[in-house]
């Protein structure tokens, strides 16, 4: 029986799900999360389906140690017998440069991820450290990466191309890659089951980090993030699309270095920078409701940004069958969904106000809406797990 341990890593966080296949449908045997890696104490929680979660605090120096800690608990609880009982670990890795799809973690993969780290400086080093760490602690363990760029390999050439000198694309890799591939793929596969016959789908993955994807017949044909995760929609702390020629005037005005300017664009911009309140949309919306004009502008700008992408992607798709909202913001904010959908009447889209105010997965458009609108929780880890298994058993 295959058992695959899927990791989703943040700078100081470690999330995992352990999948097992007795039949063709995988089961989640365990899920867990560790926070504050590198701090004096890290809080951890592990749960088994149907059981009470276990939790505790312990010093965890790095992501390799986090894996070791979780593995020891799973072993003590009889979920994994030993290391040989684990078929592979799978990573929801971010930027693989010229590598895409599902790949074995080997020296060549590590070298390519290192080469493109300047395109994903906040994400690639975390995965690289974890891969190297786990390799040195558990040399026999098979490690496989599923890149977040993978789902977007089907985007047509003109939509991954920037208007830069052609050599920049060839020699530096300045082109659109797109990210959040596991989430967009999961939603594509889920809509195929929920709404058979839906060929033209737009998925709005709106969370701590956000992107929109146009999907035609199960394949990505456009996505809002580009060569880096900074472009497209503005995110909680990130600028999103921004005019390159504004960088110099900002540097000149404030006396910032280039690195300082880029740091502000990636960490102190987006919802946080615009609202001056928070990077959490809930707090920005609360402030807006209390009359904070800057917060109101931030919420309206976000909704307007999303609306613009939907319009562009409906044009690329030449119509629309399904619009999906997913991610922490997409599934939880009925107000944002309403602000976006109330401007989509031209597509024949009608949101059902009562259903929009509800919770959980489901269709939230009216019976007579020409476009079905869905609120769906994403499940990126299940896509990584399935891809890793397919890679191991082609
Ligand atoms: P990540 O991209 O880090 O996985 P999530 O998809 O879990 O993040 O989204 C987290 C974000 O969702 C929070 O930062 C918060 O802004 C937003 N969020 C959660 N609930 C709500 C809500 N009810 N209204 C508006 N925003 C929400």
mmCIF file of C-alpha atoms and ligand atoms in Angstrom:
data_model
loop_
_atom_site.group_PDB
_atom_site.id
_atom_site.type_symbol
_atom_site.label_atom_id
_atom_site.label_comp_id
_atom_site.label_asym_id
_atom_site.label_seq_id
_atom_site.Cartn_x
_atom_site.Cartn_y
_atom_site.Cartn_z
ATOM 1 C CA UNK A 1 0.000 0.000 0.000
ATOM 2 C CA UNK A 2 1.389 3.413 -0.986
ATOM 3 C CA UNK A 3 1.778 5.994 1.772
ATOM 4 C CA UNK A 4 2.745 9.524 0.764
ATOM 5 C CA UNK A 5 3.560 12.353 3.178
ATOM 6 C CA UNK A 6 2.741 15.715 1.543
ATOM 7 C CA UNK A 7 4.365 18.901 2.837
ATOM 8 C CA UNK A 8 3.206 22.494 2.454
ATOM 9 C CA UNK A 9 5.878 24.789 3.893
ATOM 10 C CA UNK A 10 5.988 28.400 5.033
ATOM 11 C CA UNK A 11 8.964 30.343 6.375
ATOM 12 C CA UNK A 12 8.234 29.228 9.941
ATOM 13 C CA UNK A 13 5.370 26.824 9.382
ATOM 14 C CA UNK A 14 5.102 23.184 8.372
ATOM 15 C CA UNK A 15 1.827 21.575 7.309
ATOM 16 C CA UNK A 16 1.455 17.962 6.250
ATOM 17 C CA UNK A 17 -1.081 15.360 5.246
ATOM 18 C CA UNK A 18 -0.334 11.643 5.126
ATOM 19 C CA UNK A 19 -2.225 9.780 2.379
ATOM 20 C CA UNK A 20 -2.643 6.028 1.921
ATOM 21 C CA UNK A 21 -4.070 4.080 -1.002
ATOM 22 C CA UNK A 22 -5.766 0.786 -0.251
ATOM 23 C CA UNK A 23 -7.933 1.266 -3.323
ATOM 24 C CA UNK A 24 -7.730 3.878 -6.096
ATOM 25 C CA UNK A 25 -9.223 6.474 -3.707
ATOM 26 C CA UNK A 26 -6.704 7.776 -1.196
ATOM 27 C CA UNK A 27 -7.479 8.120 2.497
ATOM 28 C CA UNK A 28 -5.986 10.793 4.748
ATOM 29 C CA UNK A 29 -4.375 8.890 7.633
ATOM 30 C CA UNK A 30 -3.141 12.001 9.478
ATOM 31 C CA UNK A 31 -2.797 15.749 9.137
ATOM 32 C CA UNK A 32 -0.698 18.149 11.149
ATOM 33 C CA UNK A 33 0.777 21.552 11.538
ATOM 34 C CA UNK A 34 3.772 23.080 13.298
ATOM 35 C CA UNK A 35 4.255 26.794 13.865
ATOM 36 C CA UNK A 36 7.167 29.033 14.899
ATOM 37 C CA UNK A 37 9.923 26.809 13.526
ATOM 38 C CA UNK A 38 13.276 28.188 14.658
ATOM 39 C CA UNK A 39 11.789 29.862 17.752
ATOM 40 C CA UNK A 40 12.458 28.618 21.279
ATOM 41 C CA UNK A 41 9.295 26.536 21.183
ATOM 42 C CA UNK A 42 7.143 25.413 18.264
ATOM 43 C CA UNK A 43 3.482 24.598 18.740
ATOM 44 C CA UNK A 44 2.366 21.424 16.955
ATOM 45 C CA UNK A 45 -0.916 19.682 16.364
ATOM 46 C CA UNK A 46 -1.581 16.323 14.710
ATOM 47 C CA UNK A 47 -4.998 14.826 14.065
ATOM 48 C CA UNK A 48 -6.279 11.486 12.842
ATOM 49 C CA UNK A 49 -9.664 11.174 11.131
ATOM 50 C CA UNK A 50 -12.369 10.700 13.731
ATOM 51 C CA UNK A 51 -9.924 11.202 16.630
ATOM 52 C CA UNK A 52 -9.130 14.014 19.026
ATOM 53 C CA UNK A 53 -6.190 16.159 17.854
ATOM 54 C CA UNK A 54 -2.938 15.846 19.789
ATOM 55 C CA UNK A 55 -0.899 18.939 20.426
ATOM 56 C CA UNK A 56 2.166 20.144 22.241
ATOM 57 C CA UNK A 57 5.142 22.468 22.242
ATOM 58 C CA UNK A 58 8.739 21.559 21.551
ATOM 59 C CA UNK A 59 11.847 23.263 20.124
ATOM 60 C CA UNK A 60 12.040 22.632 16.350
ATOM 61 C CA UNK A 61 15.107 24.113 14.657
ATOM 62 C CA UNK A 62 14.240 23.565 10.992
ATOM 63 C CA UNK A 63 11.850 21.900 8.556
ATOM 64 C CA UNK A 64 13.903 18.665 8.545
ATOM 65 C CA UNK A 65 13.486 18.425 12.295
ATOM 66 C CA UNK A 66 9.766 19.176 11.884
ATOM 67 C CA UNK A 67 9.463 16.166 9.574
ATOM 68 C CA UNK A 68 11.422 14.011 12.034
ATOM 69 C CA UNK A 69 9.166 15.134 14.895
ATOM 70 C CA UNK A 70 5.939 14.343 13.015
ATOM 71 C CA UNK A 71 7.334 11.028 11.766
ATOM 72 C CA UNK A 72 8.210 9.976 15.357
ATOM 73 C CA UNK A 73 4.669 10.742 16.552
ATOM 74 C CA UNK A 74 3.092 8.886 13.620
ATOM 75 C CA UNK A 75 5.367 5.930 14.367
ATOM 76 C CA UNK A 76 4.583 5.961 18.096
ATOM 77 C CA UNK A 77 0.874 6.043 17.273
ATOM 78 C CA UNK A 78 1.194 3.056 14.929
ATOM 79 C CA UNK A 79 0.287 5.011 11.766
ATOM 80 C CA UNK A 80 3.696 4.351 10.187
ATOM 81 C CA UNK A 81 5.736 1.259 11.082
ATOM 82 C CA UNK A 82 9.113 2.578 9.990
ATOM 83 C CA UNK A 83 10.715 4.626 7.244
ATOM 84 C CA UNK A 84 10.258 1.799 4.731
ATOM 85 C CA UNK A 85 6.520 2.063 5.360
ATOM 86 C CA UNK A 86 6.610 5.499 3.723
ATOM 87 C CA UNK A 87 6.599 5.342 -0.096
ATOM 88 C CA UNK A 88 7.719 8.954 -0.548
ATOM 89 C CA UNK A 89 7.463 12.500 0.693
ATOM 90 C CA UNK A 90 5.869 15.000 -1.691
ATOM 91 C CA UNK A 91 6.408 18.751 -1.749
ATOM 92 C CA UNK A 92 4.018 21.466 -2.933
ATOM 93 C CA UNK A 93 7.132 23.142 -4.325
ATOM 94 C CA UNK A 94 6.878 26.609 -5.837
ATOM 95 C CA UNK A 95 9.197 27.604 -8.700
ATOM 96 C CA UNK A 96 11.057 24.966 -10.697
ATOM 97 C CA UNK A 97 12.189 27.220 -13.552
ATOM 98 C CA UNK A 98 12.620 24.985 -16.590
ATOM 99 C CA UNK A 99 11.385 22.020 -14.547
ATOM 100 C CA UNK A 100 7.653 21.709 -14.226
ATOM 101 C CA UNK A 101 5.175 18.967 -13.421
ATOM 102 C CA UNK A 102 6.222 16.289 -10.922
ATOM 103 C CA UNK A 103 9.931 15.597 -10.502
ATOM 104 C CA UNK A 104 12.261 13.554 -8.340
ATOM 105 C CA UNK A 105 14.216 15.671 -5.890
ATOM 106 C CA UNK A 106 17.805 15.150 -7.029
ATOM 107 C CA UNK A 107 20.907 17.301 -7.524
ATOM 108 C CA UNK A 108 19.646 18.629 -10.872
ATOM 109 C CA UNK A 109 16.305 19.706 -9.382
ATOM 110 C CA UNK A 110 18.017 21.404 -6.448
ATOM 111 C CA UNK A 111 20.353 23.253 -8.825
ATOM 112 C CA UNK A 112 17.468 24.461 -11.013
ATOM 113 C CA UNK A 113 15.415 25.616 -7.985
ATOM 114 C CA UNK A 114 18.489 27.478 -6.731
ATOM 115 C CA UNK A 115 18.965 29.119 -10.136
ATOM 116 C CA UNK A 116 15.423 30.513 -10.127
ATOM 117 C CA UNK A 117 15.360 31.491 -6.455
ATOM 118 C CA UNK A 118 15.553 35.210 -7.410
ATOM 119 C CA UNK A 119 12.079 34.709 -8.968
ATOM 120 C CA UNK A 120 10.648 33.203 -5.753
ATOM 121 C CA UNK A 121 12.933 34.477 -2.999
ATOM 122 C CA UNK A 122 10.378 34.049 -0.216
ATOM 123 C CA UNK A 123 9.439 30.488 -1.185
ATOM 124 C CA UNK A 124 12.200 28.489 -2.906
ATOM 125 C CA UNK A 125 14.778 28.714 -0.081
ATOM 126 C CA UNK A 126 12.323 27.154 2.396
ATOM 127 C CA UNK A 127 11.717 24.144 0.148
ATOM 128 C CA UNK A 128 15.392 23.847 -0.757
ATOM 129 C CA UNK A 129 16.397 23.812 2.906
ATOM 130 C CA UNK A 130 13.751 21.201 3.732
ATOM 131 C CA UNK A 131 14.750 18.979 0.789
ATOM 132 C CA UNK A 132 18.445 19.130 1.708
ATOM 133 C CA UNK A 133 17.755 18.669 5.405
ATOM 134 C CA UNK A 134 15.505 15.657 4.947
ATOM 135 C CA UNK A 135 17.907 14.160 2.417
ATOM 136 C CA UNK A 136 20.785 14.323 4.884
ATOM 137 C CA UNK A 137 18.728 12.987 7.808
ATOM 138 C CA UNK A 138 16.901 10.280 5.813
ATOM 139 C CA UNK A 139 19.139 9.483 2.808
ATOM 140 C CA UNK A 140 17.047 6.499 1.630
ATOM 141 C CA UNK A 141 13.743 8.369 1.519
ATOM 142 C CA UNK A 142 12.280 9.145 -1.925
ATOM 143 C CA UNK A 143 11.469 12.846 -2.266
ATOM 144 C CA UNK A 144 9.238 14.141 -5.067
ATOM 145 C CA UNK A 145 8.274 17.733 -5.907
ATOM 146 C CA UNK A 146 5.083 18.870 -7.589
ATOM 147 C CA UNK A 147 5.649 22.424 -8.804
ATOM 148 C CA UNK A 148 2.997 25.108 -8.384
ATOM 149 C CA UNK A 149 3.757 26.214 -11.955
ATOM 150 C CA UNK A 150 2.764 22.810 -13.367
ATOM 151 C CA UNK A 151 -0.910 23.333 -14.198
ATOM 152 C CA UNK A 152 -0.052 26.362 -16.320
ATOM 153 C CA UNK A 153 2.099 24.605 -18.920
ATOM 154 C CA UNK A 154 -0.906 24.710 -21.275
ATOM 155 C CA UNK A 155 -1.140 28.538 -21.439
ATOM 156 C CA UNK A 156 -0.648 29.665 -25.063
ATOM 157 C CA UNK A 157 2.658 31.341 -25.920
ATOM 158 C CA UNK A 158 1.299 34.894 -26.404
ATOM 159 C CA UNK A 159 -0.104 34.841 -22.850
ATOM 160 C CA UNK A 160 3.150 33.823 -21.215
ATOM 161 C CA UNK A 161 5.136 36.351 -23.192
ATOM 162 C CA UNK A 162 6.051 39.831 -21.983
ATOM 163 C CA UNK A 163 6.894 42.714 -24.270
ATOM 164 C CA UNK A 164 10.596 42.602 -23.423
ATOM 165 C CA UNK A 165 13.566 41.966 -25.716
ATOM 166 C CA UNK A 166 13.174 38.403 -26.972
ATOM 167 C CA UNK A 167 16.558 37.367 -25.542
ATOM 168 C CA UNK A 168 15.325 38.138 -22.009
ATOM 169 C CA UNK A 169 12.824 35.332 -22.345
ATOM 170 C CA UNK A 170 15.387 32.939 -23.818
ATOM 171 C CA UNK A 171 18.355 33.844 -21.622
ATOM 172 C CA UNK A 172 16.896 35.009 -18.296
ATOM 173 C CA UNK A 173 13.532 33.224 -18.298
ATOM 174 C CA UNK A 174 11.498 36.446 -18.210
ATOM 175 C CA UNK A 175 8.074 34.987 -18.978
ATOM 176 C CA UNK A 176 4.876 34.122 -17.202
ATOM 177 C CA UNK A 177 4.966 30.873 -15.219
ATOM 178 C CA UNK A 178 1.882 31.173 -13.005
ATOM 179 C CA UNK A 179 1.461 29.656 -9.539
ATOM 180 C CA UNK A 180 -1.218 28.103 -7.253
ATOM 181 C CA UNK A 181 -1.315 25.294 -9.827
ATOM 182 C CA UNK A 182 -2.422 22.619 -7.338
ATOM 183 C CA UNK A 183 -5.379 24.701 -6.233
ATOM 184 C CA UNK A 184 -6.461 25.637 -9.755
ATOM 185 C CA UNK A 185 -6.104 21.989 -10.826
ATOM 186 C CA UNK A 186 -8.153 20.771 -7.840
ATOM 187 C CA UNK A 187 -10.946 23.237 -8.629
ATOM 188 C CA UNK A 188 -10.896 22.295 -12.313
ATOM 189 C CA UNK A 189 -11.273 18.603 -11.421
ATOM 190 C CA UNK A 190 -13.973 19.328 -8.834
ATOM 191 C CA UNK A 191 -16.088 21.476 -11.172
ATOM 192 C CA UNK A 192 -15.824 18.716 -13.787
ATOM 193 C CA UNK A 193 -17.623 16.457 -11.295
ATOM 194 C CA UNK A 194 -20.107 19.036 -9.962
ATOM 195 C CA UNK A 195 -21.016 20.615 -13.292
ATOM 196 C CA UNK A 196 -20.362 18.102 -16.067
ATOM 197 C CA UNK A 197 -20.187 19.858 -19.389
ATOM 198 C CA UNK A 198 -18.764 23.101 -17.954
ATOM 199 C CA UNK A 199 -15.953 23.856 -20.406
ATOM 200 C CA UNK A 200 -15.135 27.465 -19.500
ATOM 201 C CA UNK A 201 -14.194 28.085 -15.872
ATOM 202 C CA UNK A 202 -12.643 31.003 -14.007
ATOM 203 C CA UNK A 203 -11.213 30.142 -10.607
ATOM 204 C CA UNK A 204 -10.542 32.945 -8.125
ATOM 205 C CA UNK A 205 -8.093 31.619 -5.529
ATOM 206 C CA UNK A 206 -8.229 34.421 -2.970
ATOM 207 C CA UNK A 207 -6.328 34.013 0.280
ATOM 208 C CA UNK A 208 -3.128 35.170 1.948
ATOM 209 C CA UNK A 209 -1.796 34.961 -1.581
ATOM 210 C CA UNK A 210 -4.203 35.227 -4.519
ATOM 211 C CA UNK A 211 -4.407 34.394 -8.198
ATOM 212 C CA UNK A 212 -7.051 33.905 -10.856
ATOM 213 C CA UNK A 213 -6.996 31.230 -13.532
ATOM 214 C CA UNK A 214 -8.963 30.725 -16.743
ATOM 215 C CA UNK A 215 -9.556 27.051 -17.481
ATOM 216 C CA UNK A 216 -10.747 25.636 -20.796
ATOM 217 C CA UNK A 217 -11.604 21.927 -21.029
ATOM 218 C CA UNK A 218 -9.632 21.198 -17.850
ATOM 219 C CA UNK A 219 -6.503 23.103 -18.929
ATOM 220 C CA UNK A 220 -5.162 26.435 -17.714
ATOM 221 C CA UNK A 221 -5.243 29.011 -20.516
ATOM 222 C CA UNK A 222 -4.452 32.170 -18.502
ATOM 223 C CA UNK A 223 -3.406 33.069 -14.985
ATOM 224 C CA UNK A 224 -2.775 36.297 -13.145
ATOM 225 C CA UNK A 225 0.588 35.583 -11.500
ATOM 226 C CA UNK A 226 3.577 35.913 -13.807
ATOM 227 C CA UNK A 227 7.294 35.236 -13.657
ATOM 228 C CA UNK A 228 7.110 35.777 -9.897
ATOM 229 C CA UNK A 229 4.410 35.517 -7.255
ATOM 230 C CA UNK A 230 4.335 39.301 -6.979
ATOM 231 C CA UNK A 231 2.267 40.059 -10.052
ATOM 232 C CA UNK A 232 -1.415 39.990 -10.931
ATOM 233 C CA UNK A 233 -3.937 40.767 -8.205
ATOM 234 C CA UNK A 234 -2.653 42.697 -5.296
ATOM 235 C CA UNK A 235 -2.302 40.357 -2.342
ATOM 236 C CA UNK A 236 -2.500 40.840 1.421
ATOM 237 C CA UNK A 237 1.017 42.316 1.619
ATOM 238 C CA UNK A 238 2.123 42.272 -2.028
ATOM 239 C CA UNK A 239 1.721 44.882 -4.683
ATOM 240 C CA UNK A 240 0.478 42.779 -7.590
ATOM 241 C CA UNK A 241 0.746 44.388 -11.025
ATOM 242 C CA UNK A 242 2.913 47.493 -10.797
ATOM 243 C CA UNK A 243 4.566 49.758 -13.281
ATOM 244 C CA UNK A 244 8.310 49.132 -13.394
ATOM 245 C CA UNK A 245 8.951 52.796 -14.219
ATOM 246 C CA UNK A 246 7.518 53.913 -10.849
ATOM 247 C CA UNK A 247 10.353 52.283 -8.934
ATOM 248 C CA UNK A 248 12.913 55.005 -9.649
ATOM 249 C CA UNK A 249 10.716 57.969 -8.633
ATOM 250 C CA UNK A 250 9.844 56.171 -5.361
ATOM 251 C CA UNK A 251 13.512 55.483 -4.636
ATOM 252 C CA UNK A 252 14.458 59.082 -5.447
ATOM 253 C CA UNK A 253 11.652 60.546 -3.334
ATOM 254 C CA UNK A 254 12.218 58.478 -0.176
ATOM 255 C CA UNK A 255 15.943 57.772 -0.599
ATOM 256 C CA UNK A 256 15.293 54.014 -0.555
ATOM 257 C CA UNK A 257 17.687 51.490 -2.058
ATOM 258 C CA UNK A 258 16.320 49.108 -4.678
ATOM 259 C CA UNK A 259 16.162 46.295 -2.099
ATOM 260 C CA UNK A 260 14.265 48.493 0.352
ATOM 261 C CA UNK A 261 11.773 49.459 -2.344
ATOM 262 C CA UNK A 262 11.246 45.849 -3.402
ATOM 263 C CA UNK A 263 10.833 44.832 0.248
ATOM 264 C CA UNK A 264 8.041 47.386 0.670
ATOM 265 C CA UNK A 265 6.383 46.286 -2.574
ATOM 266 C CA UNK A 266 6.418 42.654 -1.456
ATOM 267 C CA UNK A 267 5.800 42.926 2.295
ATOM 268 C CA UNK A 268 4.135 46.230 3.083
ATOM 269 C CA UNK A 269 1.942 46.835 0.068
ATOM 270 C CA UNK A 270 -1.289 45.236 -1.114
ATOM 271 C CA UNK A 271 -4.184 45.348 1.347
ATOM 272 C CA UNK A 272 -1.858 46.341 4.182
ATOM 273 C CA UNK A 273 -0.159 49.212 2.418
ATOM 274 C CA UNK A 274 -3.279 50.546 0.803
ATOM 275 C CA UNK A 275 -5.585 50.360 3.842
ATOM 276 C CA UNK A 276 -2.977 51.246 6.455
ATOM 277 C CA UNK A 277 -5.023 48.941 8.710
ATOM 278 C CA UNK A 278 -4.044 45.295 8.268
ATOM 279 C CA UNK A 279 -3.158 42.561 5.802
ATOM 280 C CA UNK A 280 -6.269 40.673 6.918
ATOM 281 C CA UNK A 281 -9.297 41.472 4.774
ATOM 282 C CA UNK A 282 -11.641 40.895 7.750
ATOM 283 C CA UNK A 283 -10.050 43.761 9.679
ATOM 284 C CA UNK A 284 -9.895 45.984 6.609
ATOM 285 C CA UNK A 285 -13.604 45.365 5.963
ATOM 286 C CA UNK A 286 -14.429 46.106 9.622
ATOM 287 C CA UNK A 287 -12.518 49.389 9.391
ATOM 288 C CA UNK A 288 -14.285 50.252 6.131
ATOM 289 C CA UNK A 289 -17.672 49.568 7.765
ATOM 290 C CA UNK A 290 -16.701 51.989 10.540
ATOM 291 C CA UNK A 291 -16.065 54.727 7.980
ATOM 292 C CA UNK A 292 -12.326 54.422 7.308
ATOM 293 C CA UNK A 293 -12.117 55.761 3.731
ATOM 294 C CA UNK A 294 -8.667 54.303 3.028
ATOM 295 C CA UNK A 295 -9.859 50.848 4.100
ATOM 296 C CA UNK A 296 -12.967 51.245 1.938
ATOM 297 C CA UNK A 297 -10.761 52.138 -1.045
ATOM 298 C CA UNK A 298 -8.616 49.024 -0.424
ATOM 299 C CA UNK A 299 -11.668 46.730 -0.403
ATOM 300 C CA UNK A 300 -13.130 48.358 -3.507
ATOM 301 C CA UNK A 301 -9.788 48.203 -5.322
ATOM 302 C CA UNK A 302 -9.466 44.493 -4.546
ATOM 303 C CA UNK A 303 -12.992 43.758 -5.820
ATOM 304 C CA UNK A 304 -12.326 45.884 -8.906
ATOM 305 C CA UNK A 305 -9.038 44.076 -9.586
ATOM 306 C CA UNK A 306 -10.821 40.716 -9.469
ATOM 307 C CA UNK A 307 -13.619 42.009 -11.704
ATOM 308 C CA UNK A 308 -11.110 43.166 -14.301
ATOM 309 C CA UNK A 309 -9.434 39.773 -14.485
ATOM 310 C CA UNK A 310 -12.795 38.011 -14.781
ATOM 311 C CA UNK A 311 -13.708 40.291 -17.703
ATOM 312 C CA UNK A 312 -10.384 39.663 -19.423
ATOM 313 C CA UNK A 313 -10.605 35.913 -18.868
ATOM 314 C CA UNK A 314 -14.239 35.694 -20.012
ATOM 315 C CA UNK A 315 -12.951 37.282 -23.237
ATOM 316 C CA UNK A 316 -10.075 34.775 -23.494
ATOM 317 C CA UNK A 317 -12.553 31.941 -22.918
ATOM 318 C CA UNK A 318 -15.120 33.506 -25.243
ATOM 319 C CA UNK A 319 -17.823 32.956 -22.610
ATOM 320 C CA UNK A 320 -18.129 31.498 -19.159
ATOM 321 C CA UNK A 321 -19.833 28.410 -17.681
ATOM 322 C CA UNK A 322 -18.586 28.504 -14.089
ATOM 323 C CA UNK A 323 -17.053 31.067 -11.737
ATOM 324 C CA UNK A 324 -15.430 29.699 -8.588
ATOM 325 C CA UNK A 325 -14.352 31.397 -5.364
ATOM 326 C CA UNK A 326 -11.849 29.522 -3.222
ATOM 327 C CA UNK A 327 -9.112 30.246 -0.637
ATOM 328 C CA UNK A 328 -9.629 31.867 2.778
ATOM 329 C CA UNK A 329 -11.068 35.065 1.299
ATOM 330 C CA UNK A 330 -12.919 33.397 -1.584
ATOM 331 C CA UNK A 331 -14.782 30.921 0.619
ATOM 332 C CA UNK A 332 -15.391 33.188 3.616
ATOM 333 C CA UNK A 333 -16.134 36.675 2.331
ATOM 334 C CA UNK A 334 -19.733 36.873 1.092
ATOM 335 C CA UNK A 335 -19.322 40.650 0.793
ATOM 336 C CA UNK A 336 -16.398 40.416 -1.620
ATOM 337 C CA UNK A 337 -18.186 37.781 -3.724
ATOM 338 C CA UNK A 338 -21.224 40.044 -3.853
ATOM 339 C CA UNK A 339 -19.150 43.118 -4.817
ATOM 340 C CA UNK A 340 -17.610 41.191 -7.704
ATOM 341 C CA UNK A 341 -20.714 39.361 -8.930
ATOM 342 C CA UNK A 342 -23.032 42.383 -8.902
ATOM 343 C CA UNK A 343 -21.048 43.689 -11.890
ATOM 344 C CA UNK A 344 -21.240 40.488 -13.921
ATOM 345 C CA UNK A 345 -24.860 40.751 -15.045
ATOM 346 C CA UNK A 346 -23.640 41.241 -18.611
ATOM 347 C CA UNK A 347 -22.592 37.567 -18.572
ATOM 348 C CA UNK A 348 -26.079 36.534 -17.456
ATOM 349 C CA UNK A 349 -24.620 35.722 -14.038
ATOM 350 C CA UNK A 350 -27.002 36.019 -11.084
ATOM 351 C CA UNK A 351 -25.792 35.476 -7.537
ATOM 352 C CA UNK A 352 -28.331 34.029 -5.076
ATOM 353 C CA UNK A 353 -28.021 36.363 -2.067
ATOM 354 C CA UNK A 354 -29.248 33.759 0.429
ATOM 355 C CA UNK A 355 -26.906 31.043 -0.841
ATOM 356 C CA UNK A 356 -24.033 33.537 -0.981
ATOM 357 C CA UNK A 357 -24.527 34.245 2.721
ATOM 358 C CA UNK A 358 -24.361 30.543 3.588
ATOM 359 C CA UNK A 359 -21.288 28.453 4.269
ATOM 360 C CA UNK A 360 -19.661 25.313 2.928
ATOM 361 C CA UNK A 361 -19.117 24.006 -0.569
ATOM 362 C CA UNK A 362 -21.924 24.614 -3.013
ATOM 363 C CA UNK A 363 -23.467 26.509 -5.886
ATOM 364 C CA UNK A 364 -24.355 30.085 -4.935
ATOM 365 C CA UNK A 365 -25.981 31.330 -8.156
ATOM 366 C CA UNK A 366 -29.706 31.360 -8.929
ATOM 367 C CA UNK A 367 -31.375 28.538 -10.840
ATOM 368 C CA UNK A 368 -31.716 30.721 -13.949
ATOM 369 C CA UNK A 369 -28.163 32.144 -13.874
ATOM 370 C CA UNK A 370 -26.358 31.608 -17.203
ATOM 371 C CA UNK A 371 -23.094 31.120 -15.286
ATOM 372 C CA UNK A 372 -22.955 28.861 -12.230
ATOM 373 C CA UNK A 373 -21.103 30.407 -9.316
ATOM 374 C CA UNK A 374 -19.416 28.060 -6.832
ATOM 375 C CA UNK A 375 -17.965 28.489 -3.359
ATOM 376 C CA UNK A 376 -15.505 25.596 -2.953
ATOM 377 C CA UNK A 377 -12.821 24.782 -0.421
ATOM 378 C CA UNK A 378 -9.608 23.925 -2.212
ATOM 379 C CA UNK A 379 -7.462 20.882 -1.430
ATOM 380 C CA UNK A 380 -3.978 21.389 -2.808
ATOM 381 C CA UNK A 381 -2.359 18.547 -0.896
ATOM 382 C CA UNK A 382 -4.637 15.922 -2.478
ATOM 383 C CA UNK A 383 -3.460 17.054 -5.933
ATOM 384 C CA UNK A 384 0.204 16.844 -4.877
ATOM 385 C CA UNK A 385 -0.382 13.389 -3.383
ATOM 386 C CA UNK A 386 -2.107 12.095 -6.523
ATOM 387 C CA UNK A 387 0.605 13.543 -8.786
ATOM 388 C CA UNK A 388 3.414 12.057 -6.698
ATOM 389 C CA UNK A 389 1.753 8.634 -6.785
ATOM 390 C CA UNK A 390 1.220 8.859 -10.528
ATOM 391 C CA UNK A 391 4.879 9.831 -10.939
ATOM 392 C CA UNK A 392 5.981 6.784 -8.926
ATOM 393 C CA UNK A 393 3.639 4.416 -10.815
ATOM 394 C CA UNK A 394 3.393 5.828 -14.338
HETATM 395 P P1 LIG B 1 -3.092 31.185 2.614
HETATM 396 O O1 LIG B 1 -3.044 31.759 1.246
HETATM 397 O O2 LIG B 1 -2.011 31.687 3.507
HETATM 398 O O3 LIG B 1 -3.279 29.685 2.635
HETATM 399 P P2 LIG B 1 -5.884 31.361 3.279
HETATM 400 O O4 LIG B 1 -6.329 30.869 1.945
HETATM 401 O O5 LIG B 1 -6.165 30.510 4.458
HETATM 402 O O6 LIG B 1 -4.372 31.783 3.291
HETATM 403 O O7 LIG B 1 -6.557 32.805 3.499
HETATM 404 C C1 LIG B 1 -6.286 33.544 4.662
HETATM 405 C C2 LIG B 1 -6.883 34.917 4.502
HETATM 406 O O8 LIG B 1 -8.310 34.798 4.341
HETATM 407 C C3 LIG B 1 -6.709 35.772 5.744
HETATM 408 O O9 LIG B 1 -5.531 36.518 5.641
HETATM 409 C C4 LIG B 1 -7.920 36.686 5.698
HETATM 410 O O10 LIG B 1 -7.534 37.897 5.058
HETATM 411 C C5 LIG B 1 -8.886 36.009 4.779
HETATM 412 N N1 LIG B 1 -10.194 35.712 5.408
HETATM 413 C C6 LIG B 1 -10.529 34.667 6.168
HETATM 414 N N2 LIG B 1 -11.821 34.759 6.567
HETATM 415 C C7 LIG B 1 -12.326 35.892 6.026
HETATM 416 C C8 LIG B 1 -13.597 36.559 6.038
HETATM 417 N N3 LIG B 1 -14.626 36.068 6.707
HETATM 418 N N4 LIG B 1 -13.717 37.711 5.362
HETATM 419 C C9 LIG B 1 -12.682 38.225 4.676
HETATM 420 N N5 LIG B 1 -11.471 37.648 4.613
HETATM 421 C C10 LIG B 1 -11.278 36.503 5.275
#
